Tab-separated table of C-alpha atoms in Angstrom:
chain	number	residue	atom	x	y	z
A	194	MET	CA	-32.172	12.106	5.914
A	195	THR	CA	-32.193	12.441	9.683
A	196	PRO	CA	-29.216	13.952	11.586
A	197	HIS	CA	-28.494	10.516	13.047
A	198	SER	CA	-28.399	8.953	9.568
A	199	ARG	CA	-26.097	11.669	8.267
A	200	GLN	CA	-23.762	11.103	11.214
A	201	SER	CA	-23.705	7.345	10.624
A	202	LEU	CA	-23.008	7.850	6.932
A	203	LEU	CA	-20.155	10.226	7.756
A	204	VAL	CA	-18.582	7.658	10.091
A	205	VAL	CA	-18.829	4.960	7.420
A	206	LEU	CA	-17.251	7.248	4.804
A	207	MET	CA	-14.410	8.119	7.189
A	208	LEU	CA	-13.757	4.434	7.873
A	209	VAL	CA	-13.685	3.695	4.147
A	210	LEU	CA	-11.262	6.576	3.613
A	211	VAL	CA	-8.942	5.404	6.397
A	212	CYS	CA	-8.967	1.838	5.094
A	213	SER	CA	-8.267	3.041	1.547
A	214	LEU	CA	-5.379	5.217	2.700
A	215	GLY	CA	-4.076	2.356	4.801
A	216	TRP	CA	-4.195	-0.042	1.871
A	217	ALA	CA	-2.430	2.483	-0.377
A	218	SER	CA	0.255	3.153	2.242
A	219	LYS	CA	0.835	-0.549	2.822
A	220	ARG	CA	1.061	-1.151	-0.935
A	221	GLN	CA	3.581	1.677	-1.258
A	222	ALA	CA	5.614	0.243	1.629
A	223	VAL	CA	5.727	-3.145	-0.080
A	224	ILE	CA	6.843	-1.539	-3.345
A	225	GLN	CA	9.551	0.428	-1.553
A	226	GLN	CA	10.782	-2.637	0.294
A	227	ARG	CA	10.981	-4.689	-2.900
A	228	SER	CA	12.886	-1.951	-4.710
A	229	SER	CA	15.277	-1.225	-1.841
A	230	GLU	CA	18.601	-2.907	-1.177
A	231	SER	CA	18.317	-6.208	0.630
A	232	TYR	CA	18.993	-6.212	4.375
A	233	ALA	CA	20.235	-9.804	4.342
A	234	LEU	CA	23.912	-10.581	4.876
A	235	PRO	CA	25.639	-10.139	1.483
A	236	LYS	CA	26.690	-13.398	-0.169
A	237	GLN	CA	30.411	-12.631	-0.082
A	238	TYR	CA	30.349	-12.729	3.737
A	239	ARG	CA	28.297	-15.891	4.208
A	240	GLN	CA	31.306	-18.203	3.881
A	241	ILE	CA	33.415	-16.379	6.479
A	242	HIS	CA	33.899	-18.793	9.372
A	243	ASN	CA	35.936	-16.559	11.681
A	244	GLY	CA	34.628	-13.104	12.378
A	245	ILE	CA	32.484	-10.724	14.388
A	246	MET	CA	28.999	-9.700	13.289
A	247	VAL	CA	27.827	-6.371	14.694
A	248	PHE	CA	24.042	-6.222	15.067
A	249	CYS	CA	22.297	-2.856	14.674
A	250	TYR	CA	18.842	-2.327	16.183
A	251	HIS	CA	16.684	0.791	16.221
A	252	ARG	CA	13.122	0.224	17.490
A	253	VAL	CA	11.764	-2.609	19.636
A	254	LEU	CA	8.022	-1.947	19.647
A	255	ARG	CA	5.484	-3.915	21.638
A	256	ASN	CA	3.533	-6.205	19.324
A	257	SER	CA	0.123	-4.891	20.415
A	258	TRP	CA	-2.999	-4.693	18.271
A	259	SER	CA	-2.632	-0.891	18.065
A	260	THR	CA	0.965	-1.165	16.828
A	261	GLN	CA	-0.053	-3.753	14.247
A	262	ALA	CA	-2.900	-1.520	13.059
A	263	ILE	CA	-0.591	1.474	12.693
A	264	ARG	CA	1.946	-0.673	10.821
A	265	HIS	CA	-0.762	-1.555	8.298
A	266	LEU	CA	-1.785	2.098	7.903
A	267	SER	CA	1.690	3.629	7.699
A	268	ASN	CA	4.791	3.043	5.577
A	269	ASN	CA	7.026	4.756	8.154
A	270	SER	CA	10.329	2.880	8.030
A	271	GLN	CA	10.594	3.107	11.829
A	272	LEU	CA	7.646	0.699	12.007
A	273	HIS	CA	8.913	-1.681	9.353
A	274	GLN	CA	12.581	-1.923	8.311
A	275	PHE	CA	13.899	-0.412	11.566
A	276	ASN	CA	11.656	-2.209	14.039
A	277	VAL	CA	11.910	-5.636	15.632
A	278	PRO	CA	8.739	-6.476	17.640
A	279	THR	CA	9.328	-7.340	21.285
A	280	ASP	CA	8.460	-11.020	20.879
A	281	GLN	CA	10.930	-11.400	17.999
A	282	PHE	CA	13.621	-9.492	19.858
A	283	ALA	CA	13.182	-11.695	22.939
A	284	TYR	CA	13.394	-14.767	20.684
A	285	GLN	CA	16.603	-13.482	19.076
A	286	MET	CA	18.314	-12.787	22.419
A	287	ALA	CA	17.190	-16.196	23.733
A	288	TYR	CA	18.553	-17.763	20.539
A	289	LEU	CA	21.986	-16.208	21.135
A	290	HIS	CA	21.921	-17.381	24.755
A	291	ASP	CA	20.584	-20.880	24.159
A	292	HIS	CA	22.946	-21.580	21.244
A	293	HIS	CA	25.934	-20.368	23.250
A	294	ILE	CA	26.791	-17.661	20.718
A	295	ALA	CA	29.761	-15.626	21.966
A	296	VAL	CA	28.253	-12.163	22.488
A	297	ILE	CA	31.133	-9.839	23.319
A	298	SER	CA	31.355	-6.163	24.227
A	299	ALA	CA	32.509	-3.597	21.700
A	300	SER	CA	35.597	-2.964	23.842
A	301	THR	CA	36.527	-6.642	23.572
A	302	MET	CA	36.131	-6.415	19.805
A	303	THR	CA	38.386	-3.363	19.591
A	304	LYS	CA	41.061	-5.083	21.682
A	305	MET	CA	40.949	-8.172	19.480
A	306	ILE	CA	41.430	-6.108	16.326
A	307	ALA	CA	43.922	-3.615	17.805
A	308	HIS	CA	46.178	-6.410	19.063
A	309	HIS	CA	45.934	-8.191	15.696
A	310	GLN	CA	44.615	-11.170	17.590
A	311	PRO	CA	43.514	-13.945	15.214
A	312	ILE	CA	39.754	-14.437	15.344
A	313	HIS	CA	38.761	-18.059	15.808
A	314	GLY	CA	35.049	-18.751	15.582
A	315	LYS	CA	32.054	-16.457	15.322
A	316	TYR	CA	31.169	-13.596	17.640
A	317	VAL	CA	28.369	-11.038	17.984
A	318	VAL	CA	28.415	-7.414	19.146
A	319	LEU	CA	25.041	-5.777	19.917
A	320	SER	CA	24.358	-2.110	19.200
A	321	PHE	CA	21.364	0.239	19.237
A	322	ASP	CA	21.071	3.528	17.365
A	323	ASP	CA	19.243	6.609	18.723
A	324	ILE	CA	18.165	4.957	22.020
A	325	ASP	CA	14.467	5.708	22.053
A	326	ARG	CA	11.993	4.694	24.759
A	327	THR	CA	11.356	1.275	23.187
A	328	VAL	CA	15.008	0.334	23.703
A	329	VAL	CA	14.934	1.427	27.340
A	330	ASP	CA	11.556	-0.153	28.105
A	331	ASN	CA	11.563	-3.280	25.944
A	332	ALA	CA	15.099	-4.239	24.917
A	333	ILE	CA	17.420	-3.488	27.826
A	334	PRO	CA	15.504	-5.642	30.367
A	335	VAL	CA	15.892	-8.625	28.027
A	336	MET	CA	19.634	-8.097	27.699
A	337	ILE	CA	19.998	-7.725	31.446
A	338	LYS	CA	18.130	-11.027	31.824
A	339	TYR	CA	20.630	-12.840	29.590
A	340	ARG	CA	23.657	-10.773	30.717
A	341	LEU	CA	24.441	-9.635	27.175
A	342	PRO	CA	26.733	-6.585	26.671
A	343	PHE	CA	25.593	-3.870	24.263
A	344	THR	CA	26.350	-0.351	23.004
A	345	THR	CA	23.788	2.431	22.635
A	346	PHE	CA	24.500	5.369	20.323
A	347	ILE	CA	22.864	8.586	21.550
A	348	ILE	CA	21.811	11.676	19.588
A	349	THR	CA	22.799	13.973	22.454
A	350	GLY	CA	20.831	16.967	21.183
A	351	ASN	CA	17.600	15.011	20.711
A	352	THR	CA	17.182	13.247	24.062
A	353	GLY	CA	13.566	13.381	25.183
A	354	ASP	CA	12.432	14.624	21.760
A	355	TYR	CA	9.793	13.091	19.508
A	356	ARG	CA	11.326	12.459	16.089
A	357	GLU	CA	10.508	10.303	13.077
A	358	GLY	CA	7.576	8.765	14.936
A	359	SER	CA	9.652	7.738	17.955
A	360	GLN	CA	10.027	9.118	21.477
A	361	MET	CA	13.715	9.442	22.322
A	362	ALA	CA	14.790	8.491	25.847
A	363	THR	CA	15.554	11.342	28.241
A	364	TRP	CA	18.875	11.707	30.034
A	365	SER	CA	17.282	10.552	33.283
A	366	GLU	CA	15.917	7.438	31.539
A	367	ILE	CA	19.312	6.743	29.960
A	368	ASN	CA	21.080	7.123	33.312
A	369	ARG	CA	18.543	4.881	35.030
A	370	ALA	CA	19.043	2.221	32.350
A	371	LYS	CA	22.815	2.536	32.773
A	372	ARG	CA	22.542	2.006	36.525
A	373	GLN	CA	20.372	-1.068	35.993
A	374	ALA	CA	22.548	-2.585	33.251
A	375	GLY	CA	25.880	-1.611	34.804
A	376	ASN	CA	28.924	-2.632	32.772
A	377	LEU	CA	26.722	-4.415	30.229
A	378	MET	CA	25.759	-1.029	28.753
A	379	THR	CA	28.220	1.202	26.894
A	380	LEU	CA	27.284	4.714	25.734
A	381	GLY	CA	28.410	6.000	22.341
A	382	LEU	CA	27.781	9.061	20.165
A	383	HIS	CA	25.400	9.520	17.227
A	384	THR	CA	26.057	13.263	16.625
A	385	HIS	CA	24.566	16.085	18.685
A	386	ASP	CA	22.179	17.647	16.182
A	387	MET	CA	23.102	16.413	12.692
A	388	HIS	CA	20.884	13.354	12.425
A	389	TYR	CA	18.697	14.521	9.528
A	390	LEU	CA	18.607	14.616	5.738
A	391	ASN	CA	19.003	17.528	3.354
A	392	ALA	CA	16.520	18.474	0.631
A	393	GLN	CA	18.038	15.874	-1.688
A	394	GLY	CA	17.546	13.082	0.866
A	395	HIS	CA	21.227	12.781	1.822
A	396	PRO	CA	22.664	12.954	5.366
A	397	VAL	CA	23.324	16.645	5.932
A	398	PHE	CA	26.825	16.160	7.317
A	399	THR	CA	28.001	14.550	4.048
A	400	GLU	CA	27.849	17.905	2.279
A	401	PRO	CA	31.469	19.127	1.840
A	402	HIS	CA	30.812	22.582	3.290
A	403	MET	CA	29.365	20.987	6.464
A	404	MET	CA	32.700	19.631	7.695
A	405	PRO	CA	33.424	22.545	10.079
A	406	ARG	CA	29.967	22.129	11.566
A	407	PHE	CA	30.489	18.362	11.844
A	408	ARG	CA	33.636	18.950	13.912
A	409	ARG	CA	31.801	21.360	16.212
A	410	ASP	CA	28.846	18.993	16.486
A	411	PHE	CA	31.097	16.075	17.423
A	412	ALA	CA	32.816	18.116	20.126
A	413	LYS	CA	29.404	19.193	21.438
A	414	SER	CA	28.092	15.617	21.535
A	415	ARG	CA	31.165	14.413	23.428
A	416	HIS	CA	30.808	17.296	25.920
A	417	GLU	CA	27.065	16.672	26.426
A	418	LEU	CA	27.592	12.979	27.101
A	419	ILE	CA	30.199	13.720	29.747
A	420	GLN	CA	28.051	16.433	31.317
A	421	HIS	CA	24.911	14.298	31.573
A	422	THR	CA	26.371	10.852	32.259
A	423	GLY	CA	30.026	11.277	33.202
A	424	VAL	CA	30.953	8.937	30.325
A	425	HIS	CA	33.777	9.730	27.899
A	426	ALA	CA	32.670	8.164	24.630
A	427	THR	CA	35.025	5.882	22.731
A	428	SER	CA	32.636	5.056	19.886
A	429	PHE	CA	30.605	6.895	17.251
A	430	ALA	CA	27.878	5.765	14.835
A	431	TYR	CA	27.237	7.596	11.581
A	432	PRO	CA	23.588	8.653	11.145
A	433	TYR	CA	22.061	6.648	8.289
A	434	GLY	CA	25.345	4.738	8.151
A	435	ALA	CA	26.871	7.293	5.781
A	436	SER	CA	30.408	8.638	5.872
A	437	THR	CA	32.847	10.649	3.791
A	438	THR	CA	36.608	10.628	3.370
A	439	GLN	CA	36.737	13.873	5.355
A	440	THR	CA	34.688	12.591	8.293
A	441	ASN	CA	36.629	9.320	8.344
A	442	LYS	CA	39.948	11.156	8.546
A	443	TYR	CA	38.674	13.466	11.268
A	444	LEU	CA	37.255	10.686	13.454
A	445	ALA	CA	40.415	8.619	13.033
A	446	HIS	CA	42.186	11.232	15.198
A	447	GLN	CA	39.526	11.483	17.952
A	448	LYS	CA	40.749	8.596	20.155
A	449	LEU	CA	37.777	6.407	19.344
A	450	GLY	CA	37.896	2.643	19.655
A	451	TRP	CA	35.506	2.175	16.749
A	452	VAL	CA	33.279	4.061	14.325
A	453	ALA	CA	30.097	2.308	13.191
A	454	THR	CA	28.664	2.413	9.680
A	455	LEU	CA	25.711	0.586	8.164
A	456	ASP	CA	27.797	-1.142	5.517
A	457	ALA	CA	26.672	-4.737	5.838
A	458	GLY	CA	29.454	-7.206	6.483
A	459	VAL	CA	31.506	-9.139	9.018
A	460	VAL	CA	34.427	-7.800	11.054
A	461	THR	CA	37.637	-9.757	10.518
A	462	SER	CA	41.196	-9.254	11.709
A	463	GLN	CA	41.756	-7.140	8.572
A	464	THR	CA	38.833	-4.762	9.182
A	465	SER	CA	39.436	-1.078	9.884
A	466	LEU	CA	37.307	-0.268	12.923
A	467	ASN	CA	37.221	3.346	11.758
A	468	GLU	CA	34.627	2.031	9.281
A	469	THR	CA	33.065	-0.860	11.189
A	470	PRO	CA	30.409	-2.762	9.208
A	471	ARG	CA	27.099	-3.533	10.911
A	472	LEU	CA	23.998	-5.420	9.894
A	473	ILE	CA	20.535	-3.942	10.439
A	474	ILE	CA	18.505	-6.615	12.187
A	475	ASN	CA	14.925	-6.992	11.014
A	476	GLN	CA	12.587	-9.669	9.702
A	477	GLU	CA	14.416	-9.808	6.373
A	478	SER	CA	17.983	-10.007	7.669
A	479	TRP	CA	17.504	-12.353	10.642
A	480	PRO	CA	17.334	-15.650	8.668
A	481	SER	CA	20.721	-14.944	7.028
A	482	VAL	CA	22.149	-13.912	10.405
A	483	ARG	CA	20.903	-17.069	12.101
A	484	ASN	CA	22.268	-19.190	9.272
A	485	TRP	CA	25.712	-17.560	9.519
A	486	LEU	CA	25.872	-18.043	13.280
A	487	THR	CA	25.092	-21.750	13.233
A	488	HIS	CA	26.911	-22.960	10.088
């Protein structure tokens, strides 16, 4: 066998290996998705006719051929459950605009609930966790176009870092986005450096002995946000949507307008905003969201 033939054979074998790994990863992703909890709006909330649905986005990746190829080769949740491709995101924002859905700011929501104001009709609040580059580059321009208010929750100790397959926005990129969006954009907290899981796969801050560190981390995140942006945060989002009785009690005394979870549901006049439900928006949840908004 000639050197050229050996090289060609090696390339073919590598391609076969990559395709096999890709097929196995995609199959595993499908199995995981089928066995995981549904992202659709739970049935008990579908008949609520007066309430506020809080959307939660993470990644808004460009729907390029390279992204599609990587999605087929990887079961990374940031590419699947926690990603809405740019074309779908643009469609969703246009849908809210064209159907005259009342998209309100989080501050308006907190005032409505704090004043025990009866909620008549259906409203939407938009939020983004982590604020990576895809949010800055692909999502915020769309919301500026339609003049839609939104909240971004920042991991203050991870700005500019590469984590979980995503490039987090830098402080300069966040500040530039804030200048462009103006009052449409509200900055919130997502911990300073406690957005990771322990060896058992649970959010590290939910461990009982971590409460002192959680308090220090929260104070650090609030300080960092003020130092880098001049903004005093009035909202906090739990990483992975988890919370504990201890963290709830602590945050209830931190002069926050609302604390975001990932417990799917609809905000009503009876909801405690110290445990605000949100719905992860993705391909699976959107049909139930759209149906709730228009019926």
